[in-house]
CSV table of C-alpha atoms in Angstrom, one decimal:
chain,number,residue,atom,x,y,z
A,1,MET,CA,73.0,90.9,99.8
A,2,GLU,CA,69.6,92.3,100.5
A,3,ASP,CA,68.7,89.4,102.7
A,4,ASN,CA,72.2,89.4,104.6
A,5,GLY,CA,72.1,93.2,105.0
A,6,ALA,CA,68.6,92.9,106.6
A,7,ALA,CA,69.8,90.3,108.9
A,8,VAL,CA,72.7,92.0,110.2
A,9,THR,CA,70.7,95.2,110.7
A,10,ALA,CA,68.3,93.3,112.6
A,11,ARG,CA,71.2,91.8,114.9
A,12,PHE,CA,72.6,95.3,115.8
A,13,ARG,CA,69.4,97.2,116.1
A,14,GLY,CA,68.6,98.5,119.6
A,15,ARG,CA,71.8,97.3,121.2
A,16,ALA,CA,73.6,100.8,121.5
A,17,ASP,CA,72.6,104.3,122.6
A,18,LEU,CA,76.1,106.0,121.6
A,19,ALA,CA,77.9,105.6,118.4
A,20,VAL,CA,81.5,106.4,117.9
A,21,ILE,CA,83.3,107.0,114.6
A,22,LEU,CA,87.1,106.3,114.7
A,23,GLY,CA,89.8,108.6,112.9
A,24,SER,CA,93.1,107.6,111.2
A,25,GLY,CA,94.8,105.0,113.4
A,26,LEU,CA,92.5,105.1,116.1
A,27,SER,CA,90.7,101.9,115.0
A,28,ALA,CA,93.6,100.2,117.2
A,29,MET,CA,91.1,100.7,119.8
A,30,GLU,CA,89.4,97.4,118.7
A,31,SER,CA,92.3,95.3,119.9
A,32,LEU,CA,92.3,96.8,123.4
A,33,ALA,CA,88.5,96.7,123.7
A,34,GLU,CA,86.5,93.3,124.1
A,35,PRO,CA,83.9,93.4,121.4
A,36,VAL,CA,80.7,91.6,121.8
A,37,ASP,CA,79.8,91.5,118.2
A,38,SER,CA,81.4,92.7,115.1
A,39,CYS,CA,80.9,92.8,111.2
A,40,LEU,CA,82.2,94.6,108.1
A,41,TYR,CA,80.9,97.8,106.3
A,42,GLY,CA,80.3,95.5,103.5
A,43,ASP,CA,77.6,93.7,105.6
A,44,PHE,CA,75.3,96.8,105.4
A,45,ASN,CA,73.5,97.7,102.4
A,46,ASP,CA,74.3,101.1,101.2
A,47,LEU,CA,77.3,101.6,103.7
A,48,GLN,CA,80.5,102.4,101.6
A,49,ALA,CA,83.8,100.7,102.8
A,50,PRO,CA,86.8,103.4,103.3
A,51,THR,CA,89.7,102.9,101.1
A,52,VAL,CA,92.2,105.0,103.0
A,53,SER,CA,94.8,103.2,105.2
A,54,GLY,CA,94.3,103.3,109.0
A,55,HIS,CA,90.3,102.9,108.3
A,56,PRO,CA,89.7,99.2,108.2
A,57,GLY,CA,86.1,99.5,107.6
A,58,ARG,CA,84.7,97.4,110.5
A,59,ILE,CA,81.9,97.9,112.9
A,60,PHE,CA,81.8,96.5,116.6
A,61,LEU,CA,79.8,96.6,119.7
A,62,LEU,CA,80.9,97.0,123.0
A,63,GLU,CA,79.0,95.7,126.2
A,64,ASP,CA,78.3,99.2,127.5
A,65,ARG,CA,75.9,99.9,124.6
A,66,VAL,CA,78.5,101.5,122.2
A,67,LEU,CA,78.5,101.0,118.5
A,68,VAL,CA,82.0,101.7,117.1
A,69,PHE,CA,82.8,102.4,113.2
A,70,ALA,CA,86.3,101.5,112.8
A,71,GLY,CA,87.1,104.0,109.9
A,72,ARG,CA,85.1,106.6,107.6
A,73,SER,CA,85.0,107.3,104.1
A,74,HIS,CA,86.3,110.9,103.5
A,75,LEU,CA,84.8,113.4,101.0
A,76,TYR,CA,88.0,113.2,98.9
A,77,GLU,CA,87.9,109.6,98.3
A,78,ASP,CA,84.7,109.8,95.7
A,79,GLY,CA,83.4,113.3,96.3
A,80,LYS,CA,80.1,112.0,97.7
A,81,PRO,CA,79.0,113.5,100.8
A,82,GLU,CA,76.3,110.7,101.2
A,83,ALA,CA,78.9,108.2,101.3
A,84,ALA,CA,80.7,110.2,104.0
A,85,ALA,CA,77.7,110.5,106.0
A,86,GLY,CA,76.7,106.8,105.7
A,87,PRO,CA,77.8,105.8,109.2
A,88,VAL,CA,75.5,108.6,110.7
A,89,ARG,CA,72.5,107.5,109.0
A,90,LEU,CA,73.2,104.0,110.1
A,91,ALA,CA,73.8,104.9,113.5
A,92,ALA,CA,70.3,106.7,113.8
A,93,ALA,CA,68.4,103.8,112.1
A,94,LEU,CA,70.2,101.3,114.6
A,95,GLY,CA,68.8,103.5,117.5
A,96,CYS,CA,71.9,105.5,118.5
A,97,GLY,CA,70.9,109.2,119.6
A,98,ARG,CA,74.3,110.4,120.2
A,99,LEU,CA,77.2,110.5,118.2
A,100,LEU,CA,81.1,111.0,119.1
A,101,LEU,CA,83.1,112.0,116.1
A,102,THR,CA,86.7,111.3,116.7
A,103,GLN,CA,89.5,112.4,114.0
A,104,ALA,CA,93.3,113.0,113.6
A,105,ALA,CA,94.1,116.5,113.4
A,106,GLY,CA,97.3,118.7,112.9
A,107,SER,CA,97.8,121.5,115.6
A,108,LEU,CA,97.9,125.2,114.0
A,109,ARG,CA,99.4,126.5,117.3
A,110,ALA,CA,102.7,125.6,119.1
A,111,GLY,CA,101.1,125.3,122.5
A,112,LEU,CA,98.7,122.4,121.4
A,113,ARG,CA,100.9,119.6,121.2
A,114,PRO,CA,100.7,116.2,119.5
A,115,GLY,CA,99.5,113.8,121.9
A,116,SER,CA,96.7,115.9,123.3
A,117,TRP,CA,93.0,115.8,123.0
A,118,MET,CA,90.9,118.5,121.8
A,119,LEU,CA,87.1,118.7,122.1
A,120,ALA,CA,86.0,121.0,119.4
A,121,GLY,CA,83.3,123.7,120.4
A,122,ASP,CA,82.8,124.9,116.8
A,123,ILE,CA,84.0,124.1,113.1
A,124,VAL,CA,85.3,126.5,110.5
A,125,SER,CA,85.1,125.9,106.7
A,126,LEU,CA,85.5,127.9,103.7
A,127,PRO,CA,82.3,128.5,101.7
A,128,PHE,CA,83.4,127.1,98.5
A,129,SER,CA,84.6,123.9,100.2
A,130,ARG,CA,81.3,123.6,102.2
A,131,SER,CA,79.2,123.9,99.1
A,132,ARG,CA,80.4,120.4,98.3
A,133,LEU,CA,78.4,118.9,101.2
A,134,ALA,CA,74.9,119.6,99.5
A,135,LEU,CA,72.9,116.5,99.1
A,136,PRO,CA,70.6,116.0,96.4
A,137,GLY,CA,66.9,116.7,97.2
A,138,ARG,CA,68.1,117.7,100.7
A,139,SER,CA,68.4,120.7,102.8
A,140,GLU,CA,71.3,121.3,105.2
A,141,ALA,CA,70.5,121.9,109.0
A,142,GLY,CA,69.8,125.5,108.6
A,143,ASN,CA,71.0,127.4,111.8
A,144,THR,CA,70.9,124.2,113.9
A,145,PRO,CA,74.3,123.9,115.8
A,146,LEU,CA,76.4,121.3,114.4
A,147,ILE,CA,78.0,120.5,117.7
A,148,SER,CA,75.5,119.7,120.5
A,149,GLY,CA,76.8,121.9,123.6
A,150,LYS,CA,74.8,119.5,125.9
A,151,PHE,CA,76.6,116.3,124.8
A,152,ARG,CA,80.0,118.3,124.5
A,153,GLY,CA,79.7,118.9,128.1
A,154,LEU,CA,78.8,115.5,129.0
A,155,VAL,CA,81.9,114.4,127.1
A,156,LYS,CA,84.2,117.0,128.9
A,157,ARG,CA,82.8,115.8,132.5
A,158,ALA,CA,83.2,112.1,131.7
A,159,SER,CA,86.5,112.4,130.7
A,160,LEU,CA,87.7,114.6,133.6
A,161,ARG,CA,86.2,111.9,135.9
A,162,ALA,CA,88.5,109.5,133.9
A,163,GLY,CA,91.4,111.6,134.4
A,164,ILE,CA,91.8,112.8,131.0
A,165,GLU,CA,91.8,116.4,130.4
A,166,LEU,CA,90.6,117.7,127.0
A,167,GLU,CA,91.7,120.8,125.4
A,168,ASP,CA,89.1,123.1,124.4
A,169,GLY,CA,89.5,124.6,120.5
A,170,THR,CA,88.0,125.1,117.1
A,171,LEU,CA,88.6,122.9,114.1
A,172,PHE,CA,89.1,123.9,110.5
A,173,TRP,CA,87.9,121.7,107.8
A,174,THR,CA,89.2,121.3,104.4
A,175,PRO,CA,87.9,118.5,101.8
A,176,GLY,CA,91.6,117.0,101.5
A,177,PRO,CA,93.2,115.1,100.5
A,178,ASN,CA,96.3,117.5,100.8
A,179,TYR,CA,97.6,118.7,104.2
A,180,GLU,CA,97.7,122.4,104.5
A,181,THR,CA,100.7,124.4,103.4
A,182,ALA,CA,102.2,126.9,105.8
A,183,ALA,CA,100.3,129.8,104.4
A,184,GLU,CA,96.8,128.1,104.6
A,185,ALA,CA,97.5,127.1,108.2
A,186,ILE,CA,98.4,130.6,109.0
A,187,ALA,CA,95.1,131.7,107.3
A,188,ALA,CA,93.2,129.2,109.3
A,189,GLN,CA,94.7,130.2,112.6
A,190,ARG,CA,93.7,133.8,111.6
A,191,LEU,CA,90.1,132.7,111.2
A,192,GLY,CA,90.1,131.2,114.7
A,193,ALA,CA,90.9,127.7,114.3
A,194,ASP,CA,93.2,125.8,116.6
A,195,ALA,CA,93.4,122.5,114.5
A,196,ALA,CA,92.8,121.4,111.0
A,197,THR,CA,91.3,118.2,109.7
A,198,MET,CA,89.7,116.6,106.7
A,199,SER,CA,87.1,114.4,108.5
A,200,PRO,CA,83.9,115.1,110.3
A,201,LEU,CA,82.0,118.1,108.6
A,202,PRO,CA,79.9,115.8,106.4
A,203,GLU,CA,79.1,113.7,109.5
A,204,LEU,CA,78.3,116.7,111.5
A,205,VAL,CA,76.0,118.3,108.8
A,206,GLU,CA,74.2,115.1,108.6
A,207,SER,CA,73.9,114.5,112.4
A,208,ALA,CA,72.2,117.8,112.7
A,209,ARG,CA,69.8,117.2,109.8
A,210,ILE,CA,68.5,114.0,111.4
A,211,GLY,CA,68.7,115.1,114.8
A,212,LEU,CA,71.5,113.3,116.5
A,213,GLU,CA,73.4,114.9,119.3
A,214,ALA,CA,77.0,115.0,118.2
A,215,ALA,CA,80.5,116.0,119.8
A,216,CYS,CA,83.8,116.3,118.0
A,217,LEU,CA,86.9,114.8,119.7
A,218,SER,CA,90.3,115.4,117.9
A,219,TRP,CA,93.5,113.5,118.6
A,220,ILE,CA,96.5,115.9,117.9
A,221,THR,CA,98.8,113.8,115.9
A,222,ASN,CA,101.3,116.6,114.4
A,223,HIS,CA,101.9,120.4,114.0
A,224,THR,CA,100.9,121.9,110.6
A,225,ALA,CA,103.5,123.2,108.4
A,226,ASN,CA,103.4,126.8,109.9
A,227,VAL,CA,104.6,125.4,113.2
A,228,SER,CA,106.5,122.5,112.1
A,229,ARG,CA,108.1,123.9,109.0
A,230,SER,CA,108.2,120.4,107.6
A,231,GLU,CA,105.8,118.1,105.6
A,232,THR,CA,103.4,115.7,107.2
A,233,GLY,CA,102.4,112.2,105.5
A,234,HIS,CA,99.4,110.1,106.1
A,235,GLU,CA,101.5,107.1,107.5
A,236,LYS,CA,103.1,109.3,110.1
A,237,VAL,CA,99.6,110.4,111.1
A,238,VAL,CA,98.0,106.9,111.4
A,239,ARG,CA,101.2,105.8,113.5
A,240,MET,CA,100.6,108.7,115.8
A,241,GLY,CA,96.8,107.8,115.8
A,242,LYS,CA,97.4,104.4,117.1
A,243,ARG,CA,99.0,106.0,120.2
A,244,GLY,CA,95.6,107.5,121.2
A,245,ALA,CA,93.8,104.4,120.9
A,246,GLY,CA,94.3,103.5,124.7
A,247,THR,CA,93.0,106.8,126.1
A,248,LEU,CA,90.3,107.1,123.8
A,249,LEU,CA,88.8,103.7,124.7
A,250,MET,CA,88.9,105.1,128.4
A,251,ILE,CA,87.2,108.3,127.2
A,252,VAL,CA,84.5,106.2,125.4
A,253,GLN,CA,83.8,104.1,128.2
A,254,ALA,CA,83.5,107.0,130.7
A,255,VAL,CA,80.8,108.8,128.4
A,256,SER,CA,78.9,105.7,128.1
A,257,ARG,CA,78.9,105.4,131.9
A,258,GLU,CA,78.0,109.2,132.2
A,259,MET,CA,75.2,108.6,129.9
A,260,ARG,CA,73.8,105.9,132.1
A,261,GLY,CA,74.1,107.9,135.1
A,262,GLY,CA,77.1,106.0,136.5
């Protein structure tokens, strides 16, 4: 496996400048794109394959120097932040300097509707939950911003040029796997958040620690219980996620062009 992992690493190294991690259901983007190469998470040493539906655990390369991770491991799967952050370290090792994190998210307010894209400016988490992200023998990123303002601005400009308007907002992160109750969603909203997710914080922390510029793009799949007054299930989120794959491909292609000055 070590020889195979080294061979696959060599095959992908230096072929992309932008890495993208796909959230629940958004991996349907692969069927709409035209990958020039692909492999499985298991082809790389020390990269853990996801176990949750809607996260197939494939990696593919687009011709415009984009490396795409189709799926992620969540912190709630095994409680190991180093596993959740594995794609970030691999993206850096393969030569990517920028990282676009995408995730399904539930809207905390009525005006932010399912079927919208939200570009996060910041992320809120509770101290007791964020403490679970400590990596053995490593410090966090200190006061380094988790989201790159420069890269975030580039994503917004590129999306507008592609005819896709992104909502501005703040994400609320919980480790999962349970969805927020109505009371928890109200509390998150009062803390200043606009949408809730279980996904990108471990990746953002690792990106800041190792020096990748990261931006965070949320596909709004549902309203949280404080707005909808009903329960949300993962399979519903995955189905809705697939609906965002087409516009996400347009955004990714536009971001790549913007990075190359196109």
